[in-house]
PDB file of C-alpha atoms in Angstrom:
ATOM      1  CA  UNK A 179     106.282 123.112  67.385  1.00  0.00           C
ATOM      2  CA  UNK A 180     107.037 120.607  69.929  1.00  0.00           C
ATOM      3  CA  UNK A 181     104.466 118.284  71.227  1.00  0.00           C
ATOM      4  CA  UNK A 182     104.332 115.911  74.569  1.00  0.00           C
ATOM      5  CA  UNK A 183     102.807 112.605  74.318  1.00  0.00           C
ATOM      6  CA  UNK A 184     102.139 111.152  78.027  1.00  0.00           C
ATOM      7  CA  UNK A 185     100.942 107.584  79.445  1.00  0.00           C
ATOM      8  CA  UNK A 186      99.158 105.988  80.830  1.00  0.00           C
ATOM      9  CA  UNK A 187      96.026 108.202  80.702  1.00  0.00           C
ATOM     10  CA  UNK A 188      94.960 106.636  83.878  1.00  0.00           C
ATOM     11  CA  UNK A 189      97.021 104.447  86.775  1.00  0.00           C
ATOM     12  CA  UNK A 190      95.573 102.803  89.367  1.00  0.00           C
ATOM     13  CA  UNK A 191      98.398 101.487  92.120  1.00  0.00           C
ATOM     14  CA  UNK A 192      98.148  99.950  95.819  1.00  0.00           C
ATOM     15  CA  UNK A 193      99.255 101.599  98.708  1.00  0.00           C
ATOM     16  CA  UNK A 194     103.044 101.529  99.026  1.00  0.00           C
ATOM     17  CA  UNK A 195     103.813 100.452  95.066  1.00  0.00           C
ATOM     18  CA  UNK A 196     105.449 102.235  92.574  1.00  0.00           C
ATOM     19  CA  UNK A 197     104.100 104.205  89.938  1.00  0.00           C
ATOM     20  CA  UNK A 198     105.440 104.897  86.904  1.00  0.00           C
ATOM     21  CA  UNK A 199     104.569 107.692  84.143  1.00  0.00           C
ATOM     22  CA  UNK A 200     106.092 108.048  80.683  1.00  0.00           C
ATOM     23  CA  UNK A 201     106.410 111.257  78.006  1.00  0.00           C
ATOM     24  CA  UNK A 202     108.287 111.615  74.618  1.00  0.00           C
ATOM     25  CA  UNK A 203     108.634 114.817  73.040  1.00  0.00           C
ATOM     26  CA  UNK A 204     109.475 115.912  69.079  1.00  0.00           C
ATOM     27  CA  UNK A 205     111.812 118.764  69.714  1.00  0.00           C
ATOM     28  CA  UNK A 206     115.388 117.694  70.199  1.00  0.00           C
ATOM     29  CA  UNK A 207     115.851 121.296  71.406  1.00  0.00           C
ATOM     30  CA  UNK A 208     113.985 121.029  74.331  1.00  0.00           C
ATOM     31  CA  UNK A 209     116.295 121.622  77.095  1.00  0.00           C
ATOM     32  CA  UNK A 210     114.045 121.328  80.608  1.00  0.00           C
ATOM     33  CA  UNK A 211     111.214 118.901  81.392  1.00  0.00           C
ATOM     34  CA  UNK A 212     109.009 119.525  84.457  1.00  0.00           C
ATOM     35  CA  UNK A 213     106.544 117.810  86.198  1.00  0.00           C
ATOM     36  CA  UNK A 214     103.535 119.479  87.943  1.00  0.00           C
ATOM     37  CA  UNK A 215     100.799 117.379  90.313  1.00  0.00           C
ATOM     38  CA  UNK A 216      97.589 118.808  90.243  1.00  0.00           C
ATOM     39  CA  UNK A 217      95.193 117.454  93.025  1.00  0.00           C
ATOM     40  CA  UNK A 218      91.588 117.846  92.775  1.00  0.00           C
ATOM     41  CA  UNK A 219      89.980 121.295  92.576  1.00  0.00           C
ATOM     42  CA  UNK A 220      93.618 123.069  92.555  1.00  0.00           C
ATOM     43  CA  UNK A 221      96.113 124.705  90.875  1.00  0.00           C
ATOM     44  CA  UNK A 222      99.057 122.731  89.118  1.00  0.00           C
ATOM     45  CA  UNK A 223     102.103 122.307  90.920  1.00  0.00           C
ATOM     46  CA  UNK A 224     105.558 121.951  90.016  1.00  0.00           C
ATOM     47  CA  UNK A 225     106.805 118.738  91.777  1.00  0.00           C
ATOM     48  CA  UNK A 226     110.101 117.857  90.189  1.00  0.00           C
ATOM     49  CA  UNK A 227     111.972 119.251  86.904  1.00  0.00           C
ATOM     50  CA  UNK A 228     115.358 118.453  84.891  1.00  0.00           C
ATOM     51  CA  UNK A 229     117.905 120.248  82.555  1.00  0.00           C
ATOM     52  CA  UNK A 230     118.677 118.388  79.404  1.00  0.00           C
ATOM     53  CA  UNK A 231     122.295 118.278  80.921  1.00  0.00           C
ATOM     54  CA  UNK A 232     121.416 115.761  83.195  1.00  0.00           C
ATOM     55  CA  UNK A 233     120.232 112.242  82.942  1.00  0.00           C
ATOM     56  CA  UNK A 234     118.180 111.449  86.384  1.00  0.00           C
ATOM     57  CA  UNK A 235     117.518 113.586  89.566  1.00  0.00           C
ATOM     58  CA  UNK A 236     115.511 112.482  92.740  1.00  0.00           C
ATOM     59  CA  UNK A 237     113.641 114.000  95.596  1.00  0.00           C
ATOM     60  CA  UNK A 238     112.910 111.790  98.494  1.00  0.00           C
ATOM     61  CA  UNK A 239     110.428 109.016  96.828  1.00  0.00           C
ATOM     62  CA  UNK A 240     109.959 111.202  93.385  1.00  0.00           C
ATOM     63  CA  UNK A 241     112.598 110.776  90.437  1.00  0.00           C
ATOM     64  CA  UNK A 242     112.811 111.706  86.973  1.00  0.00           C
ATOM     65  CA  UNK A 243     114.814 110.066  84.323  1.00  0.00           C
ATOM     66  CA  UNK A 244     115.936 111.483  80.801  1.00  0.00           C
ATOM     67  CA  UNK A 245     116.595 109.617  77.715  1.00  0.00           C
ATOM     68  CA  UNK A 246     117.660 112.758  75.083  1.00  0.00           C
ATOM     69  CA  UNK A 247     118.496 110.221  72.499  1.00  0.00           C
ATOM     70  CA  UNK A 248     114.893 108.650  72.527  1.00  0.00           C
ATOM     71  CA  UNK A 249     113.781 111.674  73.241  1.00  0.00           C
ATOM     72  CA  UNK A 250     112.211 110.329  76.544  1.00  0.00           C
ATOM     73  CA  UNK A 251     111.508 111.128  80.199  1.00  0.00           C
ATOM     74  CA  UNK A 252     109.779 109.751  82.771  1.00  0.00           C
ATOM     75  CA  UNK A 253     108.433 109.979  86.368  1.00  0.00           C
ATOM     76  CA  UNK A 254     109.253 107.412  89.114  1.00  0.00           C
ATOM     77  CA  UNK A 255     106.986 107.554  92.440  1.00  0.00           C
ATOM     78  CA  UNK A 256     108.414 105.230  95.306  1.00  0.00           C
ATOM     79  CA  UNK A 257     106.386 103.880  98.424  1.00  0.00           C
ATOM     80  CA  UNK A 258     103.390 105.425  97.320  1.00  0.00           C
ATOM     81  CA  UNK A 259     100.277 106.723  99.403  1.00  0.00           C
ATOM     82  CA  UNK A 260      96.975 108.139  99.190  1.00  0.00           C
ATOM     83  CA  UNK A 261      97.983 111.445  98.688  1.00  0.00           C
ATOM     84  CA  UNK A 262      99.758 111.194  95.982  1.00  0.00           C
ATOM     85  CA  UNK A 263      96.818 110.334  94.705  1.00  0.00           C
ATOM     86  CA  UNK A 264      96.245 113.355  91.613  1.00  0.00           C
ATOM     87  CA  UNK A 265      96.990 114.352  87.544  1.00  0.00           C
ATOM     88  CA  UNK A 266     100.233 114.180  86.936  1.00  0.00           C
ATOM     89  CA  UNK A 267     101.584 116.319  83.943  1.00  0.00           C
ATOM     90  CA  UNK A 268     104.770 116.217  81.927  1.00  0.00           C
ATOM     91  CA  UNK A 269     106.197 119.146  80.008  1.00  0.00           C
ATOM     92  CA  UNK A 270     108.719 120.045  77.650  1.00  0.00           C
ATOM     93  CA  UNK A 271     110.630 123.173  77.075  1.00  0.00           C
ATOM     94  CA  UNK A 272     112.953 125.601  74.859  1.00  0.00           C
ATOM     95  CA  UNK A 273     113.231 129.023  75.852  1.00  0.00           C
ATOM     96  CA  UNK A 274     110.249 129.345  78.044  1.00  0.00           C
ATOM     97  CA  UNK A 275     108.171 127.784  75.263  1.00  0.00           C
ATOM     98  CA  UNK A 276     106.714 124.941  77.010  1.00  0.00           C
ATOM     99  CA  UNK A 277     103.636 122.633  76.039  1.00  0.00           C
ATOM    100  CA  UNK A 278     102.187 119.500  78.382  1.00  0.00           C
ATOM    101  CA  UNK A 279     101.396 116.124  78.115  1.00  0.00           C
ATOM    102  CA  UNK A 280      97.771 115.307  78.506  1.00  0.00           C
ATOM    103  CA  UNK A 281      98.082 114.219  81.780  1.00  0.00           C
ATOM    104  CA  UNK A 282      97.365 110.609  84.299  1.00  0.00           C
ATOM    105  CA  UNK A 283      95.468 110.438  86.148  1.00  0.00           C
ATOM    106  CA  UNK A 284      96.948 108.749  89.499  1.00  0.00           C
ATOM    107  CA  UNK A 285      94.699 106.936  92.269  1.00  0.00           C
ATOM    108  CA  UNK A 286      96.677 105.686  94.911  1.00  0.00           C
ATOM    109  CA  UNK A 287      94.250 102.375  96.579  1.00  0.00           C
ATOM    110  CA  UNK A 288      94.581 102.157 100.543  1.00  0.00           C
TER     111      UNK A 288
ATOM    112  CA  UNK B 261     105.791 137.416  97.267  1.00  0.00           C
ATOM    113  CA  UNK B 262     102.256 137.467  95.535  1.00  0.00           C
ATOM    114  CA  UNK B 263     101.553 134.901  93.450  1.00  0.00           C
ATOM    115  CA  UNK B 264      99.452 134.893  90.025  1.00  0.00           C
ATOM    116  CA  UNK B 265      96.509 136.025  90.460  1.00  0.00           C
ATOM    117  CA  UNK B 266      93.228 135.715  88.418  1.00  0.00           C
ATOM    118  CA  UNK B 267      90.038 137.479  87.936  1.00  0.00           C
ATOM    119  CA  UNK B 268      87.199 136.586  88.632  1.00  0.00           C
ATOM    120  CA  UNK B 269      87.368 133.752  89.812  1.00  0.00           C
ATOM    121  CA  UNK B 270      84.385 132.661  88.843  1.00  0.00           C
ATOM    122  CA  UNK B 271      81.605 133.771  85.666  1.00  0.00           C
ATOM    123  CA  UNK B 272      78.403 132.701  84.571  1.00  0.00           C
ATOM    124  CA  UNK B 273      77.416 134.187  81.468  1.00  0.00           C
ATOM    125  CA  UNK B 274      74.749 133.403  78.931  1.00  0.00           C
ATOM    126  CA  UNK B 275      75.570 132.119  75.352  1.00  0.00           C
ATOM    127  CA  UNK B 276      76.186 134.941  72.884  1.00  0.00           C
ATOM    128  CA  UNK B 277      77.589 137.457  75.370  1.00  0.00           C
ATOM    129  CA  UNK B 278      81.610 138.443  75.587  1.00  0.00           C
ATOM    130  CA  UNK B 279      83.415 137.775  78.906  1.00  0.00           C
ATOM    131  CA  UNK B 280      86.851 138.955  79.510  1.00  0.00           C
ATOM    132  CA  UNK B 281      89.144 137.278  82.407  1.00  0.00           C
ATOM    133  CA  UNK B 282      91.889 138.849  83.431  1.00  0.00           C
ATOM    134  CA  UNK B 283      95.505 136.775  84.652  1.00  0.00           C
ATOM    135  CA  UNK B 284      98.145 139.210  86.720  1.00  0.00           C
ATOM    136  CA  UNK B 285     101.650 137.333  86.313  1.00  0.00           C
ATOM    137  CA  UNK B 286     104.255 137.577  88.845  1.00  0.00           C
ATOM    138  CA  UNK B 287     105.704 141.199  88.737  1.00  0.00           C
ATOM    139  CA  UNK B 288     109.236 140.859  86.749  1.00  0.00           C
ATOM    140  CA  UNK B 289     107.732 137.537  84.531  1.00  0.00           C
ATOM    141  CA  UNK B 290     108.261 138.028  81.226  1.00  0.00           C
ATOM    142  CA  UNK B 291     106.236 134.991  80.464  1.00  0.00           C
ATOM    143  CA  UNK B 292     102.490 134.378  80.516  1.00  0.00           C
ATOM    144  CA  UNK B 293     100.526 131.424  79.498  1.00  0.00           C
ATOM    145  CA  UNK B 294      96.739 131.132  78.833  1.00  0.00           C
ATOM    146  CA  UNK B 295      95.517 127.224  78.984  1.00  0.00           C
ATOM    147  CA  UNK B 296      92.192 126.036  78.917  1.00  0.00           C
ATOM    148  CA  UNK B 297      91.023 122.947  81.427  1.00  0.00           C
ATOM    149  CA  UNK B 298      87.733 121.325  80.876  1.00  0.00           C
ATOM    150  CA  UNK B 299      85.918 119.101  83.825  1.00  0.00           C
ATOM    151  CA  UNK B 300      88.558 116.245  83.834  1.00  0.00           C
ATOM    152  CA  UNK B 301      90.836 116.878  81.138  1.00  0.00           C
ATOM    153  CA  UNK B 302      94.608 118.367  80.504  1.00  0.00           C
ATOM    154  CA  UNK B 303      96.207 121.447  79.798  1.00  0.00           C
ATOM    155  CA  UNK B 304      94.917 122.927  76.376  1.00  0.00           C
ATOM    156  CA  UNK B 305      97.523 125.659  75.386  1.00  0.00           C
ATOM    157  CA  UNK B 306      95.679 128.504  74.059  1.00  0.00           C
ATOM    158  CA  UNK B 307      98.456 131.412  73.760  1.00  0.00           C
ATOM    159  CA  UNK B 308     102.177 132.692  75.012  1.00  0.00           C
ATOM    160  CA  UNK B 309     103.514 136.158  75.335  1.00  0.00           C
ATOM    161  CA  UNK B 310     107.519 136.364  75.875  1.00  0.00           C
ATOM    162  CA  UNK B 311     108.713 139.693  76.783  1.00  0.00           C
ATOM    163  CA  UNK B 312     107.811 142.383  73.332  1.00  0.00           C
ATOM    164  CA  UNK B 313     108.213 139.583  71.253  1.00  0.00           C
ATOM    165  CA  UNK B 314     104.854 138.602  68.924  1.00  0.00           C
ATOM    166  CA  UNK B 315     102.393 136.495  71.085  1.00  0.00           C
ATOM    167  CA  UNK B 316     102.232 132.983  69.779  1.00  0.00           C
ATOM    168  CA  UNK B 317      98.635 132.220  69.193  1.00  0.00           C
ATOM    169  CA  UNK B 318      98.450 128.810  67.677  1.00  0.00           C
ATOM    170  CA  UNK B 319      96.519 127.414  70.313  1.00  0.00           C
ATOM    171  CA  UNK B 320      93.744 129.996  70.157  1.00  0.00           C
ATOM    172  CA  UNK B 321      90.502 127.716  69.227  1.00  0.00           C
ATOM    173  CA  UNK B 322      88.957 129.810  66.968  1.00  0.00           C
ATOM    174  CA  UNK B 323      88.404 133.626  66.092  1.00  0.00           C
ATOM    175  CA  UNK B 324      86.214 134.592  68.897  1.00  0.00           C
ATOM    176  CA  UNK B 325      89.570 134.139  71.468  1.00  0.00           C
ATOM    177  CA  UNK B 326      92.000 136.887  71.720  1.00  0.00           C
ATOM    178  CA  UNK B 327      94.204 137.718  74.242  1.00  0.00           C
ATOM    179  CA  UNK B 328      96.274 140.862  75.123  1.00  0.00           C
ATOM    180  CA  UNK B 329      98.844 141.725  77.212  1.00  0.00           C
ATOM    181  CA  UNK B 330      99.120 145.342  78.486  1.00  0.00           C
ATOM    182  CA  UNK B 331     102.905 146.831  78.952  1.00  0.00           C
ATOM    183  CA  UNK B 332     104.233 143.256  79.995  1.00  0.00           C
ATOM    184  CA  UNK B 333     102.334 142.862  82.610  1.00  0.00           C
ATOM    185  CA  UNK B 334      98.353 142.251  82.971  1.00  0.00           C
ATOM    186  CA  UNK B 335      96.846 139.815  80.088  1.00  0.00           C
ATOM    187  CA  UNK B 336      93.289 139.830  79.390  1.00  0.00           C
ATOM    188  CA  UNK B 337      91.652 136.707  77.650  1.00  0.00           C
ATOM    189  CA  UNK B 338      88.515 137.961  75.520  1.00  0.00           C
ATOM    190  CA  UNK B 339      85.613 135.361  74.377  1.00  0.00           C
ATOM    191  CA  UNK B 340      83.202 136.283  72.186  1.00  0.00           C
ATOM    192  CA  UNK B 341      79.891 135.734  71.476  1.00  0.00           C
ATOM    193  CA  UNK B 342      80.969 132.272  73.958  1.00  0.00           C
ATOM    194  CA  UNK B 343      79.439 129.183  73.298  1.00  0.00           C
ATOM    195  CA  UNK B 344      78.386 126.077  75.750  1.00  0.00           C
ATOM    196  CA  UNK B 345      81.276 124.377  74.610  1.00  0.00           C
ATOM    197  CA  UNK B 346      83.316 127.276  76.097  1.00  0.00           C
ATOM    198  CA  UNK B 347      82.652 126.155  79.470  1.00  0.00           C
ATOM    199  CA  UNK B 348      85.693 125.108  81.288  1.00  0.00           C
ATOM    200  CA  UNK B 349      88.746 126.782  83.751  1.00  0.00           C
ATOM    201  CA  UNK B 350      90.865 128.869  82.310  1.00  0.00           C
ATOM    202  CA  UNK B 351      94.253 129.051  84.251  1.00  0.00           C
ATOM    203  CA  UNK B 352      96.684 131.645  83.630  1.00  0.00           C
ATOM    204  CA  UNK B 353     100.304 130.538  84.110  1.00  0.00           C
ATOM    205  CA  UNK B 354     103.913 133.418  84.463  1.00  0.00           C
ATOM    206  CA  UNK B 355     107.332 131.936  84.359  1.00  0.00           C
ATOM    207  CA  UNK B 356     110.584 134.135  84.496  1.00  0.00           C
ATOM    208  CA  UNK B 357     113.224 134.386  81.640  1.00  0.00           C
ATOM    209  CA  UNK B 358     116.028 134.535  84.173  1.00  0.00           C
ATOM    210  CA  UNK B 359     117.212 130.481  85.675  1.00  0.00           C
ATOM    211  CA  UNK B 360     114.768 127.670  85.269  1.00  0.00           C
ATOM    212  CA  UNK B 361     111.321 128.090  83.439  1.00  0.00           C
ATOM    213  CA  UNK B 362     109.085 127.208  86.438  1.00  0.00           C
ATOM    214  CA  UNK B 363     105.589 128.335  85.215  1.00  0.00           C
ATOM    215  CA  UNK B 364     103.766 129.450  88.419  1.00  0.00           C
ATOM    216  CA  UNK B 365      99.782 128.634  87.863  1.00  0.00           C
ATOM    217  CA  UNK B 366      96.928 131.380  89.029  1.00  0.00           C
ATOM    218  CA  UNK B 367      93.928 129.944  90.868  1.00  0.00           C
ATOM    219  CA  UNK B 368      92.378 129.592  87.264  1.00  0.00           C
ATOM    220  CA  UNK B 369      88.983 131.245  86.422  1.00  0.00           C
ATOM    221  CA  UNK B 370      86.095 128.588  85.841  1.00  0.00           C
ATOM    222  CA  UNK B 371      83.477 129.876  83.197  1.00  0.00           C
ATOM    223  CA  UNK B 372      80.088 128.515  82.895  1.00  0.00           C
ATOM    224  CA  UNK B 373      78.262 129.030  79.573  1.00  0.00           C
ATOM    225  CA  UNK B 374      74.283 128.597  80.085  1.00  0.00           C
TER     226      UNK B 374
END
């Protein structure tokens, strides 16, 4: 079955950086990789996804960049601010079969 | 529309006893996911029902966790005999098999073992 590895555990940024989180998955036949923010005490949240068809997408100050030959994706966060401040948690997915990452945990300094 | 919804939303039971919690998807998903959050951690994958097909269960932890799902709809998650270590929230997730798989989260239900 397919399995998500995710880092950093734990990121720590100032006010207005960048963040950056990383995930590989096994399965080559994963075709769509999501990304769901999940601030304290609440449901996850699906912030951003992409189709294996497609190497990078962006929202405003969120983007998402696939590498299907490394089998890699990863999450870009411009400008950031407090309240972006949350766990952040990759997934990977065939056929509505979709496992996470283990999540990071992102705290966003004033 | 209504989203997932879970029940309760929260339970308090002693060790040894049987709790079931109950996850109603999104009418029309044909998906539903049972994960397991402990205080601080990720999303443990405990099982996944797809339309008629055979549930996959690999995530279960042990014996005393089934789950069911009820003409495609309602799933109930059954512990048994729970144990402290049980403690945790246990979020119920429905995607759709038609356009992207978007898994839409319940409210979760947080279980406290004493």
């Amino acid at each position: 079955g397919e399995n998500v590895e995710q880092h950093p555990s734990t990121l720590s940024v100032q006010e207005g950086d960048s963040a950056v989180i990383k995930c590989t998955y096994s399965d080559s036949a994963s075709n769509y990789f999501p990304w769901y923010k999940q601030e304290l005490g609440k449901r996850p949240q699906l912030i951003i996804d992409i189709r294996s068809n497609v190497g990078e997408k962006k929202d405003q100050r969120i983007a998402v960049t696939l590498n299907k030959t490394a089998k890699h994706f990863s999450l870009h966060i411009t400008e950031t601010q407090p309240e972006d401040s949350a766990v952040y948690f990759c997934a990977a997915s065939m056929n509505n079969d979709m496992r996470f990452g283990a999540g990071t945990r992102l705290t966003v300094k004033p | 529309g209504a989203g997932v919804s879970q029940s309760p939303s929260n339970k308090v039971t002693e060790k040894g006893k049987d709790v079931e919690l109950r996850c109603d998807p999104i009418s029309g998903h044909t998906a539903l996911y049972w994960y397991r959050q402990s205080l601080g951690q990720g999303l443990e994958f405990l099982i996944y029902f797809q339309g008629n097909s055979a549930p996959d269960k690999s995530g279960l932890p042990s014996d005393r966790f089934s789950a069911e799902r009820t003409g495609g709809s309602v799933s109930t998650l059954t512990i048994q005999r729970t144990q402290q270590e049980d403690s945790a929230v246990y979020l119920c997730a429905s995607s759709s098999s038609q356009g992207h798989n978007e898994q839409f989260f319940g409210p979760g239900t947080r279980l406290t073992v004493l």
